[in-house]
PDB file of C-alpha atoms in Angstrom:
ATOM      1  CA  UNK A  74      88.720 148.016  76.001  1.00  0.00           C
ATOM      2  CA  UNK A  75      88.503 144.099  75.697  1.00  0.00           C
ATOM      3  CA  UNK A  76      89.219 142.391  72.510  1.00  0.00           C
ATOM      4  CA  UNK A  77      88.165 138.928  71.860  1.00  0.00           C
ATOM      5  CA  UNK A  78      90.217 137.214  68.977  1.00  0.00           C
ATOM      6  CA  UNK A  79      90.355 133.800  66.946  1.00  0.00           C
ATOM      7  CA  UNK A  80      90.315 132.003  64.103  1.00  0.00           C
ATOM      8  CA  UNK A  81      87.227 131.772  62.080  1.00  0.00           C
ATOM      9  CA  UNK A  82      84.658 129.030  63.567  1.00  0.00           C
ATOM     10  CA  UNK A  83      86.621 129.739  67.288  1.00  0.00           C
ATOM     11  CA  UNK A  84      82.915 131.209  68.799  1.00  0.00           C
ATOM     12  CA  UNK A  85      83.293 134.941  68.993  1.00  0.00           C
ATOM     13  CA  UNK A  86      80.463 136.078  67.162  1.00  0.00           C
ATOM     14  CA  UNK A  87      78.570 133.669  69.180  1.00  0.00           C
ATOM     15  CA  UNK A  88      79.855 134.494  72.596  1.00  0.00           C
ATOM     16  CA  UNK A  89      78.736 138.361  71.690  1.00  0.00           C
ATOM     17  CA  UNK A  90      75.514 137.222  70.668  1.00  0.00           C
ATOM     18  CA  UNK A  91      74.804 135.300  73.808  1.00  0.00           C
ATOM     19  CA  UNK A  92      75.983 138.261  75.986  1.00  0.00           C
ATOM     20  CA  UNK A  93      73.287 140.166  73.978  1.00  0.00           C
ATOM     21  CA  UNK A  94      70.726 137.484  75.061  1.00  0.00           C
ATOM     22  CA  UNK A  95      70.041 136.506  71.223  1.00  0.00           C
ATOM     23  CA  UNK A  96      71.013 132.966  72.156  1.00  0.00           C
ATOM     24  CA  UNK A  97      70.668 130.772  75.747  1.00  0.00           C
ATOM     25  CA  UNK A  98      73.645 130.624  77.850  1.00  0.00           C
ATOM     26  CA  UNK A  99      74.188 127.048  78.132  1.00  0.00           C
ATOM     27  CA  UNK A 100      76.799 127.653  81.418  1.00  0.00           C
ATOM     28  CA  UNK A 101      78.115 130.617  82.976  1.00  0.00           C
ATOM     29  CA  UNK A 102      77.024 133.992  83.831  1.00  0.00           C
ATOM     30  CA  UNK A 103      77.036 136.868  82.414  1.00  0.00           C
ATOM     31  CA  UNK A 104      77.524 140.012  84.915  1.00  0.00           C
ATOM     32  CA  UNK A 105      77.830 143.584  84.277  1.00  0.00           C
ATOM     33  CA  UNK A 106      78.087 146.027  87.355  1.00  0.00           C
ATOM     34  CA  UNK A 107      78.244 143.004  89.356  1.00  0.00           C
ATOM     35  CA  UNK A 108      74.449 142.254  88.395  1.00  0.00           C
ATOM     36  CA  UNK A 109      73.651 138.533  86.702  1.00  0.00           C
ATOM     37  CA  UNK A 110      72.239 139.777  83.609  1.00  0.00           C
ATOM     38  CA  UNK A 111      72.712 135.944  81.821  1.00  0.00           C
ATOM     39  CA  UNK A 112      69.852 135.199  79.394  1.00  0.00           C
ATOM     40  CA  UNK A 113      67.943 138.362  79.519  1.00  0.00           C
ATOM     41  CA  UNK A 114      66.106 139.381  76.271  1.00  0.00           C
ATOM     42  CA  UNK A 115      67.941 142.211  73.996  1.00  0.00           C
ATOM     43  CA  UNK A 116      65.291 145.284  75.047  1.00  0.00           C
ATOM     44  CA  UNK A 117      65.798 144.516  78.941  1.00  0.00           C
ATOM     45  CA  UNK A 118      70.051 144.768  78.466  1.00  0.00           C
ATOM     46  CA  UNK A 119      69.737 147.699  76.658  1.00  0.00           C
ATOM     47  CA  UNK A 120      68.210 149.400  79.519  1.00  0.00           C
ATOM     48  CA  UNK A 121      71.189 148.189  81.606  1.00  0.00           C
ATOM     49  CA  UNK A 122      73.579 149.716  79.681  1.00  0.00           C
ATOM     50  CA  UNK A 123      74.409 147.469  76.606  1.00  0.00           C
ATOM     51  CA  UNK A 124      74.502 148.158  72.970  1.00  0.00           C
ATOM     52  CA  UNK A 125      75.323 145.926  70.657  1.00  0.00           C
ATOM     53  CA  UNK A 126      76.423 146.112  66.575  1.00  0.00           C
ATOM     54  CA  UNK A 127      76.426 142.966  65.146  1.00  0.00           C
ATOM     55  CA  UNK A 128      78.831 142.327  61.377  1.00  0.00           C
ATOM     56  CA  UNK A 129      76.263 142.228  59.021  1.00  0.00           C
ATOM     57  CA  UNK A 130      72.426 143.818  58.947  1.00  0.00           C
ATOM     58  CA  UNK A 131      73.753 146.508  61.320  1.00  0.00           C
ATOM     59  CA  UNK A 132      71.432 149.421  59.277  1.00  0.00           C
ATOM     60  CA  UNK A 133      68.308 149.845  58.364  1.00  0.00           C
ATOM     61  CA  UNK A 134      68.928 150.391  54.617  1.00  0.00           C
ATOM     62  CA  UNK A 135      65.327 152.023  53.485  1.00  0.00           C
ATOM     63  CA  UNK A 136      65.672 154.693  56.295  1.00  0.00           C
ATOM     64  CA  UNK A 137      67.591 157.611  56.168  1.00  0.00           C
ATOM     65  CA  UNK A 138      70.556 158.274  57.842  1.00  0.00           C
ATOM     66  CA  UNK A 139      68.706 160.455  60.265  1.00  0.00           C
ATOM     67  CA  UNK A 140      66.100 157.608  60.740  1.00  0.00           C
ATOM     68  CA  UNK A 141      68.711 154.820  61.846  1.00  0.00           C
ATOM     69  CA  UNK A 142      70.088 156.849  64.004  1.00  0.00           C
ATOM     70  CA  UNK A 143      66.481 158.065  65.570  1.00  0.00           C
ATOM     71  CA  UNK A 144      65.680 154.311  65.769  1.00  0.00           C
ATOM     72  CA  UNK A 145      68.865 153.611  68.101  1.00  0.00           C
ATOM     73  CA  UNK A 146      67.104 155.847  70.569  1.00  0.00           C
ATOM     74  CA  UNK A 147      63.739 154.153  70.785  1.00  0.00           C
ATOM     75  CA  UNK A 148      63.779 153.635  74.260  1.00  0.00           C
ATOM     76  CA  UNK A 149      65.384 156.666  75.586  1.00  0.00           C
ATOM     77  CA  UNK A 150      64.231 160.276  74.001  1.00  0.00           C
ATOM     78  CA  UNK A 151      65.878 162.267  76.663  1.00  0.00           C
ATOM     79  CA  UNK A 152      69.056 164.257  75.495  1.00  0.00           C
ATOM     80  CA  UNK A 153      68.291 163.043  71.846  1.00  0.00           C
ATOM     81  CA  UNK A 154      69.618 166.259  70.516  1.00  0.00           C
ATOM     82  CA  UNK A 155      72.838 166.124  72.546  1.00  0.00           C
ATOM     83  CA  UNK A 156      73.243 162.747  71.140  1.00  0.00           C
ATOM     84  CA  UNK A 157      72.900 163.364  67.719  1.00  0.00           C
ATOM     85  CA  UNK A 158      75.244 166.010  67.879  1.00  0.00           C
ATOM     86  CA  UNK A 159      77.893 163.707  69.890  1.00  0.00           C
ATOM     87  CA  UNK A 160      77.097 161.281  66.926  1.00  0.00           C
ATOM     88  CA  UNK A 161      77.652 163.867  64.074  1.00  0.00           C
ATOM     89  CA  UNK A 162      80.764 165.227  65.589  1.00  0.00           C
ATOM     90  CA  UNK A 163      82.375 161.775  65.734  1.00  0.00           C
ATOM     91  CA  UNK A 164      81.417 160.650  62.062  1.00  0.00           C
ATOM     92  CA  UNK A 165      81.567 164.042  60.203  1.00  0.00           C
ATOM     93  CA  UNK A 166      81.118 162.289  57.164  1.00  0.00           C
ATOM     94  CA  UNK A 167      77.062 161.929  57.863  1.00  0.00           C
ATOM     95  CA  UNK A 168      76.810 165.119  59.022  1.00  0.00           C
ATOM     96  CA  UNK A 169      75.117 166.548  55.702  1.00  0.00           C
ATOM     97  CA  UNK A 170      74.089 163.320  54.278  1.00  0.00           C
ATOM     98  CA  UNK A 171      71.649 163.129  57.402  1.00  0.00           C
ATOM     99  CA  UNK A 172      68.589 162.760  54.711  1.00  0.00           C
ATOM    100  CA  UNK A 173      70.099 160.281  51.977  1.00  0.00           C
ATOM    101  CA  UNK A 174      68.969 156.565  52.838  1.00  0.00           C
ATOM    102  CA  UNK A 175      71.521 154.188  54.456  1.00  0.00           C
ATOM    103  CA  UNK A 176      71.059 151.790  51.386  1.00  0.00           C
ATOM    104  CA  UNK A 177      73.240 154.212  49.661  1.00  0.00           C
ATOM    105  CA  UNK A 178      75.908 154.636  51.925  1.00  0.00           C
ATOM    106  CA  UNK A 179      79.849 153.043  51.055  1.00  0.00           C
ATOM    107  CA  UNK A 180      80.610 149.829  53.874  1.00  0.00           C
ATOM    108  CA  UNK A 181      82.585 151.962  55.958  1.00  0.00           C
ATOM    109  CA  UNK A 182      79.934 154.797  56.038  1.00  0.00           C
ATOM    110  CA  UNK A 183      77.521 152.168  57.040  1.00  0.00           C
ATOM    111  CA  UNK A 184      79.872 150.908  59.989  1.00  0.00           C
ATOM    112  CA  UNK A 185      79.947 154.528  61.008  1.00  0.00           C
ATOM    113  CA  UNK A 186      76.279 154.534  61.072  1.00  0.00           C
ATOM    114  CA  UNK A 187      75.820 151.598  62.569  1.00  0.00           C
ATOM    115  CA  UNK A 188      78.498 152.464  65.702  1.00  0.00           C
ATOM    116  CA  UNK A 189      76.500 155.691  65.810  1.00  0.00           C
ATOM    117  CA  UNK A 190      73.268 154.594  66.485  1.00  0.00           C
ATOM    118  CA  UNK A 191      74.329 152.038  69.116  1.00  0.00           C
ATOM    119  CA  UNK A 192      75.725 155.328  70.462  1.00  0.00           C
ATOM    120  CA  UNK A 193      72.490 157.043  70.253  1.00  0.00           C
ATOM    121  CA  UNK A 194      71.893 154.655  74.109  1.00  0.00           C
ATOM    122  CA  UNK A 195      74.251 156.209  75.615  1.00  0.00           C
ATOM    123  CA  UNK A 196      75.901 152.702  76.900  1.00  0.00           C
ATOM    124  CA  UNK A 197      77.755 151.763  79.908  1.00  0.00           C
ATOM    125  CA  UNK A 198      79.112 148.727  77.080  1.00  0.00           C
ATOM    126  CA  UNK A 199      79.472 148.491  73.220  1.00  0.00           C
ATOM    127  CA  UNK A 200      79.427 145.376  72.072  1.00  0.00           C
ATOM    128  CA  UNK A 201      81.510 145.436  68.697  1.00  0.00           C
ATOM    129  CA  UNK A 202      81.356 142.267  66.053  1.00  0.00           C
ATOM    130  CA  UNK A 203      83.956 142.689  63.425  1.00  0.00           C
ATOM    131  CA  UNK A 204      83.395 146.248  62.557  1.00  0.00           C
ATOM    132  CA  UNK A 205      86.612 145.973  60.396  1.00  0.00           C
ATOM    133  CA  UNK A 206      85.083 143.322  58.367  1.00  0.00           C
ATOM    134  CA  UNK A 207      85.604 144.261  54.488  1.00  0.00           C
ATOM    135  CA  UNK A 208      86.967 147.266  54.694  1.00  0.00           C
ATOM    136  CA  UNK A 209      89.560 149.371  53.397  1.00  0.00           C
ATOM    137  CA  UNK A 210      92.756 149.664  55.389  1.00  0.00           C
ATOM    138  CA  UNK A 211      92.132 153.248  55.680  1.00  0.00           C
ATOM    139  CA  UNK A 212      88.316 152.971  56.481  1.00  0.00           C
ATOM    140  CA  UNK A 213      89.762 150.120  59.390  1.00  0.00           C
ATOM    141  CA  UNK A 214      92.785 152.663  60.286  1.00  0.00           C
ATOM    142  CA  UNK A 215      89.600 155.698  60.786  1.00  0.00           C
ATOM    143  CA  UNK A 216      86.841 153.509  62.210  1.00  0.00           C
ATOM    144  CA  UNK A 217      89.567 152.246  65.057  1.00  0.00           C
ATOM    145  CA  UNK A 218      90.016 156.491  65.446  1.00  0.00           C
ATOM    146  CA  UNK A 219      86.455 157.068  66.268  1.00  0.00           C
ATOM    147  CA  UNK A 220      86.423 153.221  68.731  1.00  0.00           C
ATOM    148  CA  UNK A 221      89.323 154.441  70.918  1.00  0.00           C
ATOM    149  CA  UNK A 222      87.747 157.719  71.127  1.00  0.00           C
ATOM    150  CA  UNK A 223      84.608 156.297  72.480  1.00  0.00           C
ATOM    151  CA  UNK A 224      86.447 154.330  74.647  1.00  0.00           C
ATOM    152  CA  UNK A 225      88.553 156.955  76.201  1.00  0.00           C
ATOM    153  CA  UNK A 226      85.265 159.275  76.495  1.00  0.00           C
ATOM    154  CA  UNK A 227      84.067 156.496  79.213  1.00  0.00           C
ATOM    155  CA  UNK A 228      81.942 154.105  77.141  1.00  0.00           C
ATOM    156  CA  UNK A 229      83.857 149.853  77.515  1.00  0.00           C
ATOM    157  CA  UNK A 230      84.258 148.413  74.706  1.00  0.00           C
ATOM    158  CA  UNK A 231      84.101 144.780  74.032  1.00  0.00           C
ATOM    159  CA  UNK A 232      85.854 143.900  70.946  1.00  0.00           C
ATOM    160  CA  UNK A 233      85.502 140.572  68.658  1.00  0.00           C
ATOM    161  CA  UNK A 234      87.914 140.695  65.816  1.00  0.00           C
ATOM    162  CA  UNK A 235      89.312 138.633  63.060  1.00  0.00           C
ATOM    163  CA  UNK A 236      92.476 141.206  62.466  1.00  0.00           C
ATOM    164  CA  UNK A 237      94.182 140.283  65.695  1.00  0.00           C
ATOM    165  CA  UNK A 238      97.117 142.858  65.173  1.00  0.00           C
ATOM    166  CA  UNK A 239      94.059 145.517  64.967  1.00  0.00           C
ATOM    167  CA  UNK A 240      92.641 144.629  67.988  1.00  0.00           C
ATOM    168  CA  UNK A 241      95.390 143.688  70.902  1.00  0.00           C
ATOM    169  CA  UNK A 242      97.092 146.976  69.208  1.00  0.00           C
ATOM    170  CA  UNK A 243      93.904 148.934  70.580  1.00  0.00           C
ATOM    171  CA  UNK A 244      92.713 147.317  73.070  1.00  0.00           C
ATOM    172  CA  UNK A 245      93.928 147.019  77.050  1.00  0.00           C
ATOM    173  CA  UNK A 246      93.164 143.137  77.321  1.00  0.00           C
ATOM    174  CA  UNK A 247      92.816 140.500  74.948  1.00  0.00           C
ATOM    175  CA  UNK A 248      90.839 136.870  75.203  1.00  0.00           C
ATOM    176  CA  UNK A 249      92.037 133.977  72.143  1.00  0.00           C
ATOM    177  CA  UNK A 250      89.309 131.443  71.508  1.00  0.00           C
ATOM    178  CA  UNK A 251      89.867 128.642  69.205  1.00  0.00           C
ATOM    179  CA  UNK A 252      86.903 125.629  69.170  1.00  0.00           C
ATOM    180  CA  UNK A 253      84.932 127.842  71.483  1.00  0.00           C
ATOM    181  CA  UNK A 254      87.398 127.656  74.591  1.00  0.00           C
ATOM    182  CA  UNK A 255      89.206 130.514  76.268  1.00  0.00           C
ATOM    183  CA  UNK A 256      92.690 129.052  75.009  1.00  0.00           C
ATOM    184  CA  UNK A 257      94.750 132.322  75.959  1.00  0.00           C
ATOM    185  CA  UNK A 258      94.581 135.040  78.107  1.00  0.00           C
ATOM    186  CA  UNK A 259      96.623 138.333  78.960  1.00  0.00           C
ATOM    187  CA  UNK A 260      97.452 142.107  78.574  1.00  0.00           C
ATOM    188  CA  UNK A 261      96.814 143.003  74.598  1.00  0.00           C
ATOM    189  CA  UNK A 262     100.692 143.818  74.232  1.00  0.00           C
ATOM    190  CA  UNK A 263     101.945 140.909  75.372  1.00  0.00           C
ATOM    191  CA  UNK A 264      99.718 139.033  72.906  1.00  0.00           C
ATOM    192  CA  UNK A 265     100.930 140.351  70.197  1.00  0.00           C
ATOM    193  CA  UNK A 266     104.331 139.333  71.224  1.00  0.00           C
ATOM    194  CA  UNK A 267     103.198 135.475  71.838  1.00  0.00           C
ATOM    195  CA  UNK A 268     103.764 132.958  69.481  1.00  0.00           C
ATOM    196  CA  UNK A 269     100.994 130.818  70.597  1.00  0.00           C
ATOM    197  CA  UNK A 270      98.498 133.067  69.261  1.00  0.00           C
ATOM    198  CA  UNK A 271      99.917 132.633  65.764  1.00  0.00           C
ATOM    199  CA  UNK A 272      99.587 128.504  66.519  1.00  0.00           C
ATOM    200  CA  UNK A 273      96.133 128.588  67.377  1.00  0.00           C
ATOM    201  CA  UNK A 274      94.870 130.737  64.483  1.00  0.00           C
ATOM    202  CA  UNK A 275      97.454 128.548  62.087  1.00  0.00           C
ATOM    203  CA  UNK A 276      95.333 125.199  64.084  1.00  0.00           C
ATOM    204  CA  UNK A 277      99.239 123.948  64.903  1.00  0.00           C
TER     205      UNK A 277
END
């Protein structure tokens, strides 16, 4: 698991967004399995192997639970029951609110949701944007639970976060942008020890 951390404005939600393909690459490449997937629409990563839950609009509030996560397998009905159990056993919670509508469900519910049907893919990568964002430190300390779980049951895990303790504490290898440039890079433990990181988020 890969976290990506910075201050606000540093380019993190952007960077995940352009890995998606929902903006142009203006230099680089983007790989995964050693392929060039760099500026390839949304529908045609997903079928290599990348799901992606952006911070806000991540549910489809007039459909039920059951719906959303029905949706997240539009392009791959083989297994579905499998994968709805895998999803259910992961976020008991929605288990027997399957028929309510997600417009009713609490923030961190909805982040549940919305990490279980990018799971509904069955993805080589998540690609996670914030998923603490406005949450309660217990919601964060639960929804980080279920993350490492799906990370240690073989799914990567790219991580942007704003809570940089949250993230380098989970995750294997962290990235620091500030004023979209890769200003630091390094295991996630030894990040958390570096004073730099506290400069750039501080702009000092």
């Amino acid at each position: 698991m890969v976290a990506i951390i910075g201050p606000n404005g540093a380019g993190k939600s952007t960077l995940l967004r352009t890995i998606f393909g929902l903006l142009d690459a203006r230099g680089g490449q983007v790989r995964l399995k050693g392929e060039d997937i760099t500026n390839r629409a949304p529908d045609q990563l997903v079928l290599c192997g990348l799901s992606y839950v952006p911070q806000v609009d991540n549910v489809f509030p007039s459909l039920t639970i059951l719906e959303n996560l029905e949706m997240g397998a539009f392009v791959r009905q083989d297994g579905l029951a499998e994968r709805l159990d895998r999803v259910f056993s992961l976020f008991p919670d929605l288990t027997n609110r399957r028929g309510e509508k997600a417009g009713k469900l609490s923030g961190g519910q909805r982040q549940m949701l919305a990490l279980g049907r990018a799971l509904m893919l069955d993805p080589d990568v998540l690609l996670l944007d914030e998923p603490s964002a406005s949450l309660s430190p217990k919601m964060v300390e639960l929804i980080f639970d279920r993350i490492n779980l799906i990370n240690s049951e073989g799914t990567g895990i790219l991580l942007v976060e704003q809570n940089a303790h949250e993230a380098l504490s989970a995750c294997d290898r962290g990235y620091v942008l500030a004023m979209g440039e890769n200003r630091l890079e390094g295991e996630a433990k030894s990040l958390l020890d570096n004073e730099e990181v506290g400069k750039l988020y501080l702009g000092t």
